[in-house]
Short mmCIF file of C-alpha atoms in Angstrom, two decimals:
data_model
loop_
_atom_site.label_atom_id
_atom_site.label_comp_id
_atom_site.label_asym_id
_atom_site.label_seq_id
_atom_site.Cartn_x
_atom_site.Cartn_y
_atom_site.Cartn_z
CA GLY A 1 98.52 87.99 124.43
CA ALA A 2 97.38 89.87 121.36
CA ARG A 3 100.75 91.60 120.84
CA HIS A 4 102.51 88.22 120.77
CA SER A 5 100.00 86.88 118.22
CA ILE A 6 100.47 89.92 115.99
CA ARG A 7 104.26 89.62 116.18
CA SER A 8 104.14 85.88 115.47
CA LEU A 9 101.87 86.35 112.44
CA SER A 10 103.97 89.25 111.14
CA VAL A 11 107.23 87.30 111.35
CA TYR A 12 105.68 84.18 109.81
CA MET A 13 104.09 86.06 106.90
CA LEU A 14 107.20 88.13 106.14
CA LYS A 15 109.38 85.01 106.17
CA PHE A 16 106.90 83.30 103.87
CA ALA A 17 106.93 86.33 101.54
CA LEU A 18 110.73 86.26 101.46
CA VAL A 19 110.82 82.57 100.54
CA GLN A 20 108.07 83.01 97.94
CA GLY A 21 109.93 85.99 96.46
CA PHE A 22 113.17 84.03 96.16
CA LEU A 23 111.39 81.05 94.60
CA SER A 24 109.77 83.36 92.04
CA THR A 25 113.16 84.93 91.36
CA LEU A 26 114.69 81.52 90.70
CA LEU A 27 111.78 80.55 88.47
CA ILE A 28 112.10 83.71 86.39
CA PHE A 29 115.87 83.27 86.05
CA GLY A 30 115.32 79.65 85.02
CA LEU A 31 112.51 80.23 82.54
CA GLY A 32 113.16 83.86 81.68
CA GLN A 33 115.45 83.07 78.78
CA PHE A 34 112.54 81.36 77.01
CA ALA A 35 109.86 83.95 77.85
CA PRO A 36 110.58 86.52 75.10
CA SER A 37 110.00 83.87 72.41
CA VAL A 38 106.55 83.19 73.82
CA PHE A 39 105.50 86.82 73.38
CA THR A 40 107.12 87.85 70.11
CA THR A 41 109.30 86.85 67.18
CA ASP A 42 110.64 90.41 66.77
CA PRO A 43 114.38 90.29 67.63
CA THR A 44 114.46 93.89 68.92
CA ILE A 45 111.61 93.35 71.34
CA ARG A 46 113.14 90.05 72.45
CA LEU A 47 116.40 91.88 73.16
CA HIS A 48 114.56 94.42 75.35
CA LEU A 49 112.65 91.68 77.15
CA ASN A 50 115.87 89.77 77.81
CA ALA A 51 117.42 92.95 79.23
CA ILE A 52 114.73 93.33 81.90
CA ILE A 53 114.59 89.68 83.00
CA PRO A 54 117.22 90.11 85.77
CA HIS A 55 115.46 93.22 87.08
CA LEU A 56 112.06 91.56 86.93
CA ALA A 57 113.46 88.47 88.67
CA TRP A 58 115.02 90.30 91.62
CA GLN A 59 112.00 92.52 92.04
CA GLN A 60 109.95 89.47 93.00
CA VAL A 61 111.46 89.52 96.48
CA LEU A 62 110.75 93.23 96.87
CA ILE A 63 107.19 92.97 95.55
CA SER A 64 106.37 89.89 97.61
CA LEU A 65 107.56 91.52 100.83
CA THR A 66 105.78 94.76 99.95
CA LEU A 67 102.39 93.18 99.29
CA VAL A 68 102.49 91.04 102.42
CA ALA A 69 103.68 93.90 104.64
CA GLU A 70 100.94 96.15 103.21
CA SER A 71 98.35 93.45 103.90
CA LEU A 72 99.51 93.11 107.49
CA ALA A 73 99.48 96.88 107.99
CA ILE A 74 96.05 97.33 106.43
CA GLY A 75 94.73 94.41 108.47
CA GLY A 76 95.96 96.31 111.53
CA SER A 77 94.04 99.45 110.52
CA LYS A 78 97.06 101.31 109.13
CA PHE A 79 95.32 102.14 105.85
CA ASN A 80 95.95 105.89 106.14
CA LEU A 81 99.67 105.29 106.52
CA ILE A 82 99.71 102.98 103.50
CA ALA A 83 97.72 105.50 101.43
CA VAL A 84 100.11 108.35 102.22
CA GLY A 85 103.18 106.17 101.63
CA THR A 86 101.82 104.95 98.31
CA ALA A 87 101.06 108.50 97.18
CA ILE A 88 104.56 109.72 98.07
CA SER A 89 106.17 106.65 96.46
CA THR A 90 104.15 107.22 93.31
CA VAL A 91 105.31 110.83 93.02
CA VAL A 92 108.95 109.75 93.44
CA ALA A 93 108.53 106.89 90.96
CA VAL A 94 106.92 109.15 88.33
CA LYS A 95 109.80 111.63 88.71
CA ILE A 96 112.30 108.82 88.14
CA LEU A 97 110.27 107.39 85.25
CA ASN A 98 110.24 110.79 83.55
CA GLY A 99 114.04 110.59 83.34
CA ALA A 100 114.16 107.00 82.12
CA LYS A 101 115.79 106.56 78.72
CA ASN A 102 115.06 102.86 78.17
CA ILE A 103 113.10 99.91 79.48
CA VAL A 104 115.86 98.85 81.89
CA GLU A 105 115.83 102.29 83.53
CA ILE A 106 112.05 102.07 83.86
CA TRP A 107 112.23 98.71 85.63
CA SER A 108 115.37 99.34 87.68
CA GLY A 109 114.45 102.90 88.65
CA GLY A 110 110.80 103.84 88.72
CA ILE A 111 109.31 100.46 89.56
CA VAL A 112 111.88 99.80 92.28
CA ALA A 113 111.36 103.27 93.79
CA LEU A 114 107.60 102.71 93.92
CA PHE A 115 107.91 99.39 95.73
CA VAL A 116 110.75 100.42 98.05
CA GLY A 117 108.71 103.40 99.23
CA ARG A 118 105.64 101.26 99.72
CA LEU A 119 107.65 98.59 101.57
CA VAL A 120 109.23 101.10 103.94
CA THR A 121 105.82 102.60 104.70
CA ALA A 122 104.23 99.18 105.23
CA LEU A 123 107.08 98.04 107.50
CA ILE A 124 106.61 101.18 109.61
CA GLY A 125 102.96 100.17 109.97
CA VAL A 126 103.84 96.57 110.85
CA LEU A 127 106.48 97.70 113.36
CA ASP A 128 103.94 100.04 114.92
CA LEU A 129 101.42 97.20 115.23
CA ASN A 130 104.12 95.20 117.00
CA GLY A 131 104.76 97.95 119.55
CA ALA A 132 107.99 99.34 118.12
CA PHE A 133 106.71 102.92 118.39
CA HIS A 134 104.78 102.54 121.64
CA SER A 135 106.69 105.29 123.45
CA VAL A 136 106.38 107.66 120.47
CA ASN A 137 102.63 106.97 120.14
CA LYS A 138 102.18 107.48 123.87
CA TRP A 139 104.06 110.78 123.69
CA LEU A 140 101.97 111.94 120.71
CA ALA A 141 98.62 110.85 122.15
CA PRO A 142 96.44 113.62 123.56
CA THR A 143 96.35 113.78 127.32
CA LYS A 144 93.12 113.58 129.32
CA THR A 145 93.36 117.33 129.97
CA MET A 146 93.64 118.04 126.24
CA LYS A 147 90.66 115.81 125.50
CA LYS A 148 88.56 117.63 128.14
CA ARG A 149 89.42 121.05 126.72
CA HIS A 150 88.49 119.87 123.24
CA VAL A 151 85.07 118.65 124.41
CA GLU A 152 84.20 121.87 126.31
#
């Protein structure tokens, strides 16, 4: 039924995101060595840009999975969960960014923390949509007696 369709779509989209992320990673590794020259002739800036290429490349998998998982969760009415997760991830990322000493630490620390937090939150939402937390949700749901008392 509906649960099977949700699970099928979730698995398909996450697999697609993984493949897309790896293809983007390969593309950035392949073309990344030429990219700094497109943006600047300054050797210092080119050096910094070259230093972040590997981080930027590998983050494509993380970002692709995050955005797709968030879309699935939001499509399943898990917006509140995504909002809270994004807020917490942002606070953690800003804390890490405050300690960053160079561009590599910014990209390998703060940006990764932001997207890892968002991905974990989104995957919790997707797993919930797929019934992974059914027994927990059932346990947390108000009983009929509680609902009656609240109405009276």
